[in-house]
């Protein structure tokens, strides 16, 4: 025999031996005394992961601030359905420090100077706002966000964070 034929024959014998080992049937559980069936009355109860406390979002904080501003300015606000056409809309940028103190109020957008004055004065009258706990990243000491004042014809307002659909 040539060497290449011997190698082929040896490989063929190895392959046949390997395939022969795969053909054996697993032992029958009824005749093998070493196999003990496990019987469980009920499956184990799944364990639930602990639920972390709800985190405060910026939207939730804006609702708290809006409620505070509305309470502090009852004579300047209105409730209920918004008018079909709003005569004035003012968007303010509000910067609040970590202790709730209003640091800055700036008109971001407005087409009505009277409404802008009412919105800014209402924010100043509101005093200290709720603390923006858990919203300040790292060692930041202030938070800036916007709030929209929706005015009726008498220059009374609702805040967009609390207002329903128009």
Short mmCIF file of C-alpha atoms in Angstrom, two decimals:
data_model
loop_
_atom_site.label_atom_id
_atom_site.label_comp_id
_atom_site.label_asym_id
_atom_site.label_seq_id
_atom_site.Cartn_x
_atom_site.Cartn_y
_atom_site.Cartn_z
CA UNK A 1 0.00 0.00 0.00
CA UNK A 2 1.11 3.48 -0.75
CA UNK A 3 1.43 5.97 2.16
CA UNK A 4 -1.48 8.12 0.96
CA UNK A 5 -3.75 5.05 0.80
CA UNK A 6 -2.68 4.08 4.34
CA UNK A 7 -3.53 7.57 5.61
CA UNK A 8 -6.91 7.44 3.91
CA UNK A 9 -7.61 4.01 5.37
CA UNK A 10 -6.64 5.16 8.87
CA UNK A 11 -8.86 8.23 8.57
CA UNK A 12 -11.71 6.07 7.32
CA UNK A 13 -11.32 3.70 10.29
CA UNK A 14 -11.30 6.65 12.72
CA UNK A 15 -14.40 8.09 11.10
CA UNK A 16 -16.22 4.76 11.30
CA UNK A 17 -15.24 4.34 14.96
CA UNK A 18 -16.50 7.83 15.77
CA UNK A 19 -19.77 7.26 13.96
CA UNK A 20 -20.20 3.89 15.64
CA UNK A 21 -20.04 5.54 19.09
CA UNK A 22 -22.84 7.95 18.16
CA UNK A 23 -25.29 5.18 17.45
CA UNK A 24 -25.73 3.92 21.01
CA UNK A 25 -29.12 4.44 22.66
CA UNK A 26 -29.38 6.21 26.02
CA UNK A 27 -29.91 3.91 28.99
CA UNK A 28 -33.51 3.01 29.77
CA UNK A 29 -34.62 4.86 32.91
CA UNK A 30 -36.78 1.95 34.06
CA UNK A 31 -33.81 -0.46 34.22
CA UNK A 32 -31.06 1.86 35.43
CA UNK A 33 -31.19 2.22 39.21
CA UNK A 34 -28.86 5.22 39.24
CA UNK A 35 -31.37 7.54 37.54
CA UNK A 36 -33.79 9.00 40.07
CA UNK A 37 -36.66 11.09 38.71
CA UNK A 38 -37.15 14.50 40.33
CA UNK A 39 -40.75 15.19 41.23
CA UNK A 40 -41.75 18.73 42.11
CA UNK A 41 -45.17 19.66 43.45
CA UNK A 42 -45.08 23.10 41.83
CA UNK A 43 -42.58 25.11 39.87
CA UNK A 44 -40.56 27.59 41.92
CA UNK A 45 -42.13 31.02 42.21
CA UNK A 46 -40.38 33.61 40.07
CA UNK A 47 -38.57 36.26 42.04
CA UNK A 48 -39.35 39.83 41.14
CA UNK A 49 -36.64 42.41 40.72
CA UNK A 50 -36.91 45.26 43.19
CA UNK A 51 -38.68 48.25 41.72
CA UNK A 52 -36.68 51.45 42.03
CA UNK A 53 -38.54 54.52 43.26
CA UNK A 54 -39.97 56.61 40.44
CA UNK A 55 -37.46 59.10 39.18
CA UNK A 56 -38.44 62.70 38.90
CA UNK A 57 -38.58 63.92 35.33
CA UNK A 58 -38.32 67.44 34.02
CA UNK A 59 -41.97 67.30 32.94
CA UNK A 60 -43.04 66.28 36.47
CA UNK A 61 -40.97 69.13 37.91
CA UNK A 62 -42.54 71.60 35.48
CA UNK A 63 -46.01 70.50 36.66
CA UNK A 64 -44.97 71.14 40.29
CA UNK A 65 -43.64 74.58 39.37
CA UNK A 66 -46.76 75.40 37.35
CA UNK A 67 -49.02 74.45 40.27
CA UNK A 68 -46.93 76.63 42.58
CA UNK A 69 -47.04 79.62 40.20
CA UNK A 70 -50.81 79.26 39.73
CA UNK A 71 -51.38 79.15 43.54
CA UNK A 72 -49.25 82.27 44.04
CA UNK A 73 -51.06 84.23 41.29
CA UNK A 74 -54.73 83.29 41.70
CA UNK A 75 -55.95 86.75 40.64
CA UNK A 76 -53.98 86.51 37.36
CA UNK A 77 -55.02 82.99 36.33
CA UNK A 78 -58.04 81.29 34.82
CA UNK A 79 -59.04 77.66 34.73
CA UNK A 80 -61.17 75.55 32.46
CA UNK A 81 -61.14 75.21 28.73
CA UNK A 82 -58.75 77.39 26.76
CA UNK A 83 -60.31 79.89 24.36
CA UNK A 84 -60.32 78.79 20.72
CA UNK A 85 -57.99 81.66 19.84
CA UNK A 86 -55.38 82.70 22.35
CA UNK A 87 -54.71 86.44 22.11
CA UNK A 88 -51.22 86.06 23.62
CA UNK A 89 -48.69 83.32 24.19
CA UNK A 90 -45.47 83.97 26.11
CA UNK A 91 -42.61 81.49 26.49
CA UNK A 92 -40.26 82.16 29.40
CA UNK A 93 -36.85 80.66 30.13
CA UNK A 94 -36.66 80.19 33.88
CA UNK A 95 -33.43 79.47 35.75
CA UNK A 96 -33.83 78.10 39.26
CA UNK A 97 -31.02 77.36 41.72
CA UNK A 98 -30.75 74.04 43.55
CA UNK A 99 -32.44 75.61 46.61
CA UNK A 100 -35.51 76.64 44.56
CA UNK A 101 -34.60 80.33 44.34
CA UNK A 102 -35.45 81.88 40.95
CA UNK A 103 -32.20 83.18 39.51
CA UNK A 104 -33.38 84.47 36.15
CA UNK A 105 -36.56 84.88 34.11
CA UNK A 106 -36.18 85.76 30.46
CA UNK A 107 -38.74 86.12 27.67
CA UNK A 108 -37.86 83.60 24.98
CA UNK A 109 -40.81 84.31 22.69
CA UNK A 110 -43.69 86.76 22.74
CA UNK A 111 -45.59 89.07 20.42
CA UNK A 112 -47.36 90.96 23.19
CA UNK A 113 -45.44 93.23 25.58
CA UNK A 114 -48.30 93.44 28.10
CA UNK A 115 -48.57 89.65 28.33
CA UNK A 116 -44.77 89.40 28.67
CA UNK A 117 -44.82 91.81 31.61
CA UNK A 118 -47.62 89.84 33.31
CA UNK A 119 -45.77 86.52 32.80
CA UNK A 120 -42.44 87.82 34.16
CA UNK A 121 -44.12 89.59 37.11
CA UNK A 122 -46.07 86.41 37.94
CA UNK A 123 -42.86 84.39 38.06
CA UNK A 124 -41.19 87.00 40.30
CA UNK A 125 -44.25 87.06 42.60
CA UNK A 126 -44.16 83.28 42.93
CA UNK A 127 -41.14 83.42 45.23
CA UNK A 128 -39.14 80.30 45.88
CA UNK A 129 -40.02 77.39 43.60
CA UNK A 130 -39.90 73.68 44.46
CA UNK A 131 -36.32 72.43 44.61
CA UNK A 132 -35.20 70.71 41.41
CA UNK A 133 -33.93 67.67 43.35
CA UNK A 134 -32.55 64.79 41.27
CA UNK A 135 -32.60 66.91 38.11
CA UNK A 136 -29.21 68.57 38.44
CA UNK A 137 -26.45 66.59 36.77
CA UNK A 138 -23.09 66.31 38.48
CA UNK A 139 -22.24 69.39 40.46
CA UNK A 140 -24.51 71.79 38.56
CA UNK A 141 -26.19 74.27 40.87
CA UNK A 142 -29.00 75.52 38.60
CA UNK A 143 -31.61 74.32 36.14
CA UNK A 144 -32.99 76.26 33.18
CA UNK A 145 -36.29 75.24 31.58
CA UNK A 146 -39.06 76.89 29.62
CA UNK A 147 -42.72 77.40 30.48
CA UNK A 148 -45.46 78.69 28.21
CA UNK A 149 -48.05 81.17 29.47
CA UNK A 150 -51.37 80.98 27.59
CA UNK A 151 -53.40 84.20 27.91
CA UNK A 152 -57.08 84.99 27.54
CA UNK A 153 -58.50 88.41 26.49
CA UNK A 154 -58.27 89.75 30.06
CA UNK A 155 -54.53 88.95 30.36
CA UNK A 156 -55.18 86.07 32.76
CA UNK A 157 -53.14 82.97 32.07
CA UNK A 158 -52.88 79.22 32.27
CA UNK A 159 -49.57 77.42 32.15
CA UNK A 160 -48.99 74.95 29.34
CA UNK A 161 -47.70 72.28 31.77
CA UNK A 162 -51.19 72.18 33.34
CA UNK A 163 -53.49 73.21 30.50
CA UNK A 164 -55.68 70.65 28.78
CA UNK A 165 -56.25 70.47 25.04
CA UNK A 166 -57.29 73.62 23.27
#
